Amino acid sequence: MAVTKLKELKNKVTSSTAKLAIIYGGNELGFQLAEQLTKLGRDVVIIDEDPQLLKQIQEKIDVMTLAGSGVDIERLKQVGINRTELILAVSNNDEKNILTSIYANRLGVERIVAKVEDYDYLTDNNSLLNDELGIDLIVNPCKIVVDQITNLIRPTMKPGIESFISGKVKLSEITVTHRSSLAFDRLSEVELPANSLVICILRRNRLFIPDGDHKVYPGDTIYILGKKGLRTKLSRFLNKSQSKKEKIVLAGGSSISYQLTKILNQKRTIVTLIEENKTCCEELAKEISDTLILNGRPTNIDLLKEEGIDQSDVFVAAGDKDEENLLTGLVANELGAKRVITIVNSLEYSYFSEIVNVDTILTPQILVLEKILDFLHQGQVNTKTILDGQMHLLKVDVPNRIANKQIKVKDLNKSSDLIVGIVNRDKDLIIPDGELKLKPDDQLLVFTLAAKSNIEQELFNGY
């Protein structure tokens, strides 16, 4: 079967080298990546040591498979590594992933992604892995989850995710928490710095363009357009309401909890870690300073009450068992924790976010998948789209008949799926409010959720 499939693959991709992608690792992540890549029109080959697993994959998606190891150079050559510009080493073996990546680099593969589970590989010398070994992207599930939780607890500005007009205007993003000065306010009530504009909001994986009546909720990701210096102003704005120490409780002595304590202890936080295993508690106590470590079950209601869980700002259920994390999160929520974050590894449990009464459910595998897909999309989105192609950019010249009437931006015929973000006027870039009057020779940069061919007619019809 493997040989037959391989022959079919060779005949299929010899004329389209760039379409071939090789994945080493037939685990759930490898399967999800293969499924996404096939949707993008790529030919995919999955290599794995388990023939039975490969057979199951072929029954679900249209990919080619080959039983073997990514560290077997002959196997790599057999699947056409000399004809691909992309390889993803995502097996459950860190050393083999790194070695596969090294071989791929030596064989001339342009883009190389490697998954590394061991946090010890991630040091200040990561440049060795990236530059010397030729690995373009290293994904560590623990680090990605820790970074996500840290940003949920105390968000930071992410500057310049997109830039326009020679970098003079940038789009930045922030994630709103329950302590943020933006939370639960209507946009019309939020006093953002001058020369800034909320372009869109991402809520529960849905992107929309808000108006002034929309409320901002914890968990929202807000995309803000602004000119140079906006990041500094927004950082001050965000930190106004975050001056007092936060009380954070971590349930479970996992590597995620361990790494979180190292980061959170450097911030204005009071951290408590609850772990059932006594030996684990003793080991953590040796490694972690400035953290109260309690030995007990995270679902012990009396223990949680004694710890004052109702006074906690954030509760993170990050043990090694999904069921316990979900239960622990529910208990913490019932006892009054202000924000509950639950970690689940199973994709099945990740869908519980719609029915389980906790604030946030994070699945490491999904976060890793998104990180890799973001990397693969880099350089593939043209200058007329942003946010992974979810939003389109259109340049529109203001007709003289409109400019002569001094129409205000707020009076344009704007549907709910577009917003005027920038007015280019005599080489001056203006982030407009609704009261700005249009003038001759103005050019608009319009952000829209849908591709539009008649944008001029939509904006100016009737004038």
Coordinates of C-alpha atoms in Angstrom, one line a residue:
M1 CA 0.0 0.0 0.0
A2 CA 2.7 2.5 0.9
V3 CA 4.7 1.9 -2.3
T4 CA 1.5 2.2 -4.4
K5 CA 0.6 5.5 -2.7
L6 CA 4.1 6.8 -3.2
K7 CA 4.0 6.1 -6.9
E8 CA 0.7 8.0 -7.1
L9 CA 2.3 10.9 -5.3
K10 CA 5.3 11.1 -7.6
N11 CA 3.1 11.2 -10.6
K12 CA 0.9 13.8 -9.0
V13 CA 3.4 16.4 -7.9
T14 CA 6.3 16.4 -10.2
S15 CA 4.9 19.5 -12.0
S16 CA 4.0 21.4 -8.8
T17 CA 6.9 21.3 -6.4
A18 CA 5.7 24.1 -4.1
K19 CA 2.5 22.2 -3.4
L20 CA 4.1 19.3 -1.6
A21 CA 4.3 19.3 2.2
I22 CA 5.9 16.6 4.3
I23 CA 4.7 15.9 7.8
Y24 CA 6.7 13.7 10.2
G25 CA 4.3 12.5 12.9
G26 CA 0.9 10.9 12.4
N27 CA -0.4 12.0 15.8
E28 CA -3.5 14.2 16.3
L29 CA -1.5 17.4 15.5
G30 CA 0.0 15.9 12.4
F31 CA -3.5 14.8 11.3
Q32 CA -5.0 18.3 11.9
L33 CA -2.1 20.0 10.0
A34 CA -2.6 17.6 7.1
E35 CA -6.3 18.3 7.0
Q36 CA -5.7 22.1 6.9
L37 CA -3.0 21.8 4.3
T38 CA -5.1 19.7 2.0
K39 CA -7.9 22.4 2.2
L40 CA -5.3 24.9 1.0
G41 CA -4.7 22.7 -2.1
R42 CA -1.4 21.1 -1.0
D43 CA -0.3 17.5 -1.6
V44 CA 0.6 16.0 1.8
V45 CA 2.8 13.1 2.7
I46 CA 2.7 11.8 6.3
I47 CA 5.6 9.8 7.7
D48 CA 5.1 7.7 10.9
E49 CA 6.5 4.6 12.4
D50 CA 3.0 3.1 13.0
P51 CA 1.5 1.6 9.8
Q52 CA -1.9 1.1 11.6
L53 CA -2.1 4.7 12.5
L54 CA -1.3 5.7 8.9
K55 CA -4.1 3.4 7.7
Q56 CA -6.6 5.2 9.9
I57 CA -5.5 8.6 8.6
Q58 CA -5.9 7.6 5.0
E59 CA -9.5 6.4 5.8
K60 CA -10.3 10.0 7.0
I61 CA -8.4 12.4 4.6
D62 CA -6.9 12.3 1.2
V63 CA -3.2 12.2 1.9
M64 CA -0.3 10.0 1.0
T65 CA 1.4 8.0 3.8
L66 CA 4.7 6.2 4.3
A67 CA 5.7 4.0 7.2
G68 CA 9.1 5.0 8.5
S69 CA 11.1 7.5 10.5
G70 CA 11.8 11.1 9.8
V71 CA 15.5 10.5 10.7
D72 CA 15.8 8.0 7.9
I73 CA 17.3 10.0 5.0
E74 CA 16.5 7.4 2.4
R75 CA 12.8 7.6 3.5
L76 CA 12.9 11.4 3.3
K77 CA 14.3 11.2 -0.2
Q78 CA 11.8 8.6 -1.1
V79 CA 8.8 10.8 -0.3
G80 CA 10.3 13.6 -2.4
I81 CA 12.1 15.9 0.1
N82 CA 14.1 17.3 -2.8
R83 CA 10.9 18.5 -4.3
T84 CA 9.3 20.3 -1.3
E85 CA 9.8 23.6 0.3
L86 CA 8.0 22.7 3.5
I87 CA 8.5 20.0 6.2
L88 CA 6.8 19.8 9.6
A89 CA 8.4 17.6 12.2
V90 CA 5.7 17.2 14.8
S91 CA 6.1 13.6 16.1
N92 CA 6.1 12.8 19.9
N93 CA 9.8 12.5 20.0
D94 CA 11.7 15.8 20.4
E95 CA 15.1 14.4 19.4
K96 CA 13.8 12.9 16.2
N97 CA 11.9 16.1 15.3
I98 CA 15.1 18.2 15.7
L99 CA 17.2 15.6 13.8
T100 CA 14.6 15.4 11.0
S101 CA 14.7 19.2 10.8
I102 CA 18.5 19.2 10.5
Y103 CA 18.4 16.7 7.7
A104 CA 15.7 18.7 5.9
N105 CA 17.9 21.8 6.2
R106 CA 20.9 20.0 4.7
L107 CA 18.8 18.7 1.9
G108 CA 17.7 22.2 1.0
V109 CA 14.1 22.5 2.4
E110 CA 13.2 26.2 2.7
R111 CA 10.7 26.2 5.5
I112 CA 11.1 23.9 8.5
V113 CA 8.8 23.6 11.5
A114 CA 9.6 21.5 14.6
K115 CA 7.6 20.7 17.7
V116 CA 9.6 20.4 20.9
E117 CA 7.8 19.3 24.1
D118 CA 10.8 19.6 26.5
Y119 CA 11.0 23.1 27.9
D120 CA 14.7 22.7 28.5
Y121 CA 15.3 23.0 24.8
L122 CA 14.0 26.6 25.0
T123 CA 16.8 28.7 26.4
D124 CA 18.2 32.1 25.6
N125 CA 20.3 30.3 22.9
N126 CA 17.3 29.4 20.8
S127 CA 19.2 31.1 17.9
L128 CA 21.3 28.0 17.7
L129 CA 18.2 25.9 16.8
N130 CA 16.8 28.6 14.5
D131 CA 19.9 29.9 12.8
E132 CA 22.6 27.3 13.0
L133 CA 20.3 24.3 12.6
G134 CA 18.0 26.0 10.1
I135 CA 14.7 25.5 11.9
D136 CA 12.4 28.4 11.0
L137 CA 9.8 27.8 13.7
I138 CA 10.0 25.9 17.0
V139 CA 6.7 25.3 18.8
N140 CA 6.6 24.3 22.4
P141 CA 3.0 23.5 23.7
C142 CA 3.8 24.5 27.3
K143 CA 5.4 27.8 26.3
I144 CA 2.5 28.7 24.0
V145 CA -0.1 27.9 26.7
V146 CA 1.9 29.8 29.4
D147 CA 2.2 32.9 27.1
Q148 CA -1.5 32.7 26.4
I149 CA -2.4 32.5 30.1
T150 CA 0.0 35.3 31.0
N151 CA -1.6 37.6 28.4
L152 CA -5.1 36.7 29.6
I153 CA -4.1 37.6 33.2
R154 CA -2.2 40.7 32.4
P155 CA -2.4 41.7 28.7
T156 CA 0.3 43.5 26.9
M157 CA 0.2 45.3 23.6
K158 CA 1.3 43.4 20.5
P159 CA 2.6 46.2 18.3
G160 CA 2.8 46.2 14.6
I161 CA 0.9 43.0 13.7
E162 CA 0.1 44.8 10.5
S163 CA 1.5 48.1 9.2
F164 CA 0.3 50.3 6.4
I165 CA 1.7 53.2 4.3
S166 CA 5.4 52.6 4.9
G167 CA 4.9 51.7 8.5
K168 CA 3.5 55.1 9.5
V169 CA 0.2 53.5 10.7
K170 CA 0.1 50.2 12.6
L171 CA -2.6 47.8 13.7
S172 CA -2.0 46.4 17.3
E173 CA -4.0 44.0 19.4
I174 CA -4.9 43.7 23.0
T175 CA -6.7 41.0 24.9
V176 CA -9.2 42.2 27.5
T177 CA -9.4 40.8 31.0
H178 CA -11.9 41.3 33.8
R179 CA -9.6 43.8 35.4
S180 CA -9.0 45.8 32.2
S181 CA -10.3 49.4 32.1
L182 CA -12.1 48.4 28.9
A183 CA -14.1 45.5 30.3
F184 CA -17.9 45.8 30.2
D185 CA -17.8 49.4 28.8
R186 CA -19.4 50.5 25.5
L187 CA -16.9 51.5 22.9
S188 CA -18.4 55.0 22.9
E189 CA -17.5 55.2 26.7
V190 CA -13.9 54.1 26.2
E191 CA -11.5 57.0 26.1
L192 CA -8.8 55.7 23.9
P193 CA -5.7 57.8 23.1
A194 CA -6.0 60.4 20.4
N195 CA -5.4 59.3 16.8
S196 CA -6.6 55.7 17.5
L197 CA -9.5 53.7 16.3
V198 CA -11.0 50.2 17.1
I199 CA -11.1 48.5 13.7
C200 CA -12.6 45.1 14.8
I201 CA -13.1 42.7 17.7
L202 CA -12.5 39.0 17.8
R203 CA -15.0 37.3 20.2
R204 CA -15.3 33.5 20.5
N205 CA -13.4 33.1 17.2
R206 CA -15.8 35.5 15.3
L207 CA -14.4 38.7 13.9
F208 CA -16.8 41.7 13.7
I209 CA -16.7 45.4 13.2
P210 CA -18.2 47.1 16.2
D211 CA -20.1 50.4 16.6
G212 CA -20.2 52.7 19.6
D213 CA -23.0 50.8 21.3
H214 CA -21.0 47.5 21.4
K215 CA -19.8 46.4 24.8
V216 CA -16.3 45.1 25.4
Y217 CA -16.1 41.8 27.4
P218 CA -13.3 39.9 29.1
G219 CA -11.7 37.5 26.6
D220 CA -12.2 39.8 23.6
T221 CA -9.3 40.6 21.4
I222 CA -9.4 44.2 20.2
Y223 CA -7.6 45.4 17.1
I224 CA -6.7 49.1 17.3
L225 CA -5.4 51.3 14.5
G226 CA -3.0 54.1 15.4
K227 CA 0.0 56.2 14.4
K228 CA 3.5 56.1 15.8
G229 CA 3.6 56.1 19.6
L230 CA 0.3 54.4 20.1
R231 CA 1.8 51.4 21.8
T232 CA 3.2 53.5 24.6
K233 CA 0.0 55.4 25.2
L234 CA -2.1 52.3 25.1
S235 CA 0.2 50.5 27.6
R236 CA -0.2 53.3 30.1
F237 CA -3.9 53.3 29.5
L238 CA -4.2 49.5 30.1
N239 CA -2.2 49.5 33.2
K240 CA -4.1 52.3 35.0
S241 CA -6.5 49.9 36.6
Q242 CA -3.9 47.2 37.3
S243 CA -1.8 48.7 40.0
K244 CA -2.7 46.5 42.9
K245 CA -1.4 42.9 43.4
E246 CA -3.5 40.2 41.9
K247 CA -4.2 36.9 43.7
I248 CA -3.7 34.0 41.4
V249 CA -4.3 30.3 42.3
L250 CA -2.9 27.5 40.2
A251 CA -4.3 24.0 40.6
G252 CA -2.0 21.1 39.6
G253 CA 1.8 20.9 39.7
S254 CA 2.2 20.5 36.0
S255 CA 5.0 22.0 33.9
I256 CA 2.5 24.7 32.9
S257 CA 2.0 25.7 36.5
Y258 CA 5.7 25.6 37.2
Q259 CA 6.5 27.9 34.3
L260 CA 3.6 30.2 35.2
T261 CA 5.0 30.7 38.7
K262 CA 8.4 31.7 37.4
I263 CA 6.7 34.4 35.2
L264 CA 4.0 35.6 37.6
N265 CA 6.3 36.0 40.6
Q266 CA 8.1 38.7 38.6
K267 CA 4.9 40.7 38.3
R268 CA 2.6 42.2 40.9
T269 CA 0.9 39.0 41.9
I270 CA 0.4 36.7 44.9
V271 CA 0.6 33.1 43.7
T272 CA -0.7 30.0 45.4
L273 CA -0.2 26.5 43.9
I274 CA -2.3 23.5 45.0
E275 CA -1.0 20.0 44.3
E276 CA -2.3 16.6 45.5
N277 CA 1.0 14.7 45.3
K278 CA 3.1 15.4 48.4
T279 CA 6.4 14.4 46.7
C280 CA 5.6 16.8 43.8
C281 CA 4.9 19.6 46.4
E282 CA 8.3 19.0 48.0
E283 CA 10.1 19.2 44.7
L284 CA 8.2 22.3 43.7
A285 CA 9.0 24.0 47.0
K286 CA 12.7 23.5 46.3
E287 CA 12.4 25.0 42.8
I288 CA 9.9 27.9 43.4
S289 CA 10.3 30.9 45.7
D290 CA 7.7 33.5 46.7
T291 CA 4.9 31.0 46.0
L292 CA 2.6 29.3 48.6
I293 CA 2.4 25.6 47.9
L294 CA -0.5 23.7 49.4
N295 CA -0.7 19.9 49.5
G296 CA -4.3 18.8 48.8
R297 CA -6.9 18.1 46.2
P298 CA -7.8 21.1 44.1
T299 CA -11.5 20.0 44.3
N300 CA -11.4 20.1 48.1
I301 CA -14.1 22.7 48.8
D302 CA -12.9 23.3 52.4
L303 CA -9.3 23.8 51.3
L304 CA -10.4 26.3 48.6
K305 CA -12.5 28.2 51.0
E306 CA -9.7 28.4 53.5
E307 CA -7.5 29.7 50.8
G308 CA -10.0 32.4 50.0
I309 CA -10.8 31.3 46.5
D310 CA -13.6 33.9 46.4
Q311 CA -11.0 36.6 46.7
S312 CA -8.8 35.2 43.8
D313 CA -8.6 37.3 40.7
V314 CA -7.6 34.3 38.5
F315 CA -7.9 30.5 39.0
V316 CA -6.0 28.3 36.6
A317 CA -6.8 24.5 36.5
A318 CA -3.6 23.1 34.9
G319 CA -3.3 19.6 36.2
D320 CA -2.4 16.6 34.1
K321 CA -6.0 15.2 33.9
D322 CA -8.6 16.9 31.7
E323 CA -11.6 15.6 33.8
E324 CA -10.1 16.9 37.0
N325 CA -9.3 20.3 35.4
L326 CA -12.8 20.7 34.2
L327 CA -14.3 19.8 37.6
T328 CA -11.8 22.0 39.5
G329 CA -12.6 24.9 37.2
L330 CA -16.4 24.5 37.9
V331 CA -15.8 24.3 41.6
A332 CA -13.6 27.4 41.6
N333 CA -16.3 29.3 39.5
E334 CA -19.0 28.3 42.0
L335 CA -16.9 29.5 44.9
G336 CA -16.5 32.9 43.4
A337 CA -13.2 33.0 41.6
K338 CA -13.3 36.1 39.4
R339 CA -11.8 34.4 36.3
V340 CA -11.3 30.7 35.7
I341 CA -9.0 29.3 33.0
T342 CA -9.0 25.5 32.4
I343 CA -6.5 23.5 30.5
V344 CA -7.6 20.4 28.5
N345 CA -5.5 18.3 26.2
S346 CA -8.3 16.4 24.5
L347 CA -9.8 18.0 21.5
E348 CA -13.2 16.5 22.5
Y349 CA -13.1 18.5 25.8
S350 CA -12.1 21.7 24.0
Y351 CA -15.6 22.0 22.7
F352 CA -17.0 22.1 26.2
S353 CA -16.4 25.9 26.3
E354 CA -19.9 26.4 25.0
I355 CA -21.6 24.4 27.8
V356 CA -19.2 24.5 30.8
N357 CA -19.5 27.5 33.1
V358 CA -15.8 28.6 33.1
D359 CA -14.4 31.7 31.5
T360 CA -11.7 30.2 29.2
I361 CA -10.8 26.7 28.1
L362 CA -7.4 26.4 26.5
T363 CA -6.3 23.3 24.5
P364 CA -2.5 23.2 23.9
Q365 CA -2.9 21.3 20.7
I366 CA -5.2 23.9 19.2
L367 CA -2.9 26.7 20.2
V368 CA 0.1 24.9 18.6
L369 CA -1.9 24.3 15.4
E370 CA -2.9 28.0 15.2
K371 CA 0.7 29.0 15.8
I372 CA 2.0 26.8 12.9
L373 CA -0.8 27.9 10.6
D374 CA -0.1 31.5 11.3
F375 CA 3.6 30.9 10.4
L376 CA 2.6 29.1 7.2
H377 CA 0.3 32.0 6.2
Q378 CA 3.1 34.6 6.5
G379 CA 4.0 36.1 3.2
Q380 CA 1.0 34.4 1.5
V381 CA -1.6 37.1 2.4
N382 CA -1.4 39.9 -0.2
T383 CA -1.3 43.5 0.6
K384 CA -5.1 43.8 0.3
T385 CA -5.8 41.4 3.2
I386 CA -4.9 41.3 6.9
L387 CA -5.6 39.1 9.9
D388 CA -4.9 35.9 8.0
G389 CA -7.1 37.0 5.1
Q390 CA -10.2 37.6 7.3
M391 CA -10.3 41.3 6.5
H392 CA -9.8 43.1 3.2
L393 CA -8.3 46.5 2.6
L394 CA -9.6 48.8 -0.2
K395 CA -8.3 52.1 -1.3
V396 CA -11.0 54.5 -2.4
D397 CA -10.6 57.9 -4.0
V398 CA -13.2 60.4 -2.8
P399 CA -15.2 61.7 -5.8
N400 CA -15.2 65.5 -6.2
R401 CA -19.0 65.6 -5.9
I402 CA -18.6 64.2 -2.4
A403 CA -15.7 66.3 -1.4
N404 CA -17.4 69.5 -2.5
K405 CA -20.4 68.7 -0.3
Q406 CA -18.1 68.3 2.8
I407 CA -19.7 65.0 3.7
K408 CA -18.7 63.7 7.1
V409 CA -17.2 60.2 7.5
K410 CA -20.1 59.2 9.8
D411 CA -22.6 60.1 7.0
L412 CA -21.2 57.7 4.4
N413 CA -23.4 54.8 3.5
K414 CA -21.3 52.3 5.6
S415 CA -22.7 48.8 6.1
S416 CA -21.9 46.9 9.3
D417 CA -19.1 44.9 7.7
L418 CA -16.8 47.9 6.8
I419 CA -15.1 50.8 8.5
V420 CA -13.1 53.8 7.2
G421 CA -9.7 53.5 9.0
I422 CA -7.4 56.0 7.4
V423 CA -7.8 59.2 5.4
N424 CA -4.8 60.1 3.3
R425 CA -4.8 63.9 2.8
D426 CA -2.0 65.8 1.2
K427 CA 0.6 63.3 2.5
D428 CA -1.0 63.6 6.0
L429 CA -2.5 60.4 7.4
I430 CA -5.6 60.9 9.5
I431 CA -7.2 58.3 11.8
P432 CA -10.8 59.7 11.4
D433 CA -13.6 60.1 13.8
G434 CA -17.1 60.4 12.6
E435 CA -17.0 64.2 12.4
L436 CA -14.1 64.4 9.9
K437 CA -15.3 66.2 6.7
L438 CA -14.0 64.8 3.4
K439 CA -12.1 67.1 1.1
P440 CA -10.9 67.0 -2.6
D441 CA -8.2 64.5 -3.4
D442 CA -8.8 62.6 -0.1
Q443 CA -8.1 58.8 -0.4
L444 CA -9.8 56.4 2.1
L445 CA -8.3 53.1 3.3
V446 CA -11.4 51.0 4.0
F447 CA -11.4 47.9 6.2
T448 CA -14.0 45.3 5.3
L449 CA -14.9 41.7 6.3
A450 CA -16.1 40.9 2.8
A451 CA -14.5 41.3 -0.7
K452 CA -16.3 44.1 -2.4
S453 CA -16.2 45.1 -6.0
N454 CA -18.6 48.0 -5.7
I455 CA -17.2 49.8 -2.6
E456 CA -17.4 53.3 -4.2
Q457 CA -21.1 52.8 -5.0
E458 CA -21.8 51.5 -1.5
L459 CA -20.1 54.4 0.2
F460 CA -21.2 57.3 -1.9
N461 CA -24.5 56.2 -3.4
G462 CA -27.2 58.9 -3.0
Y463 CA -24.9 61.9 -2.8

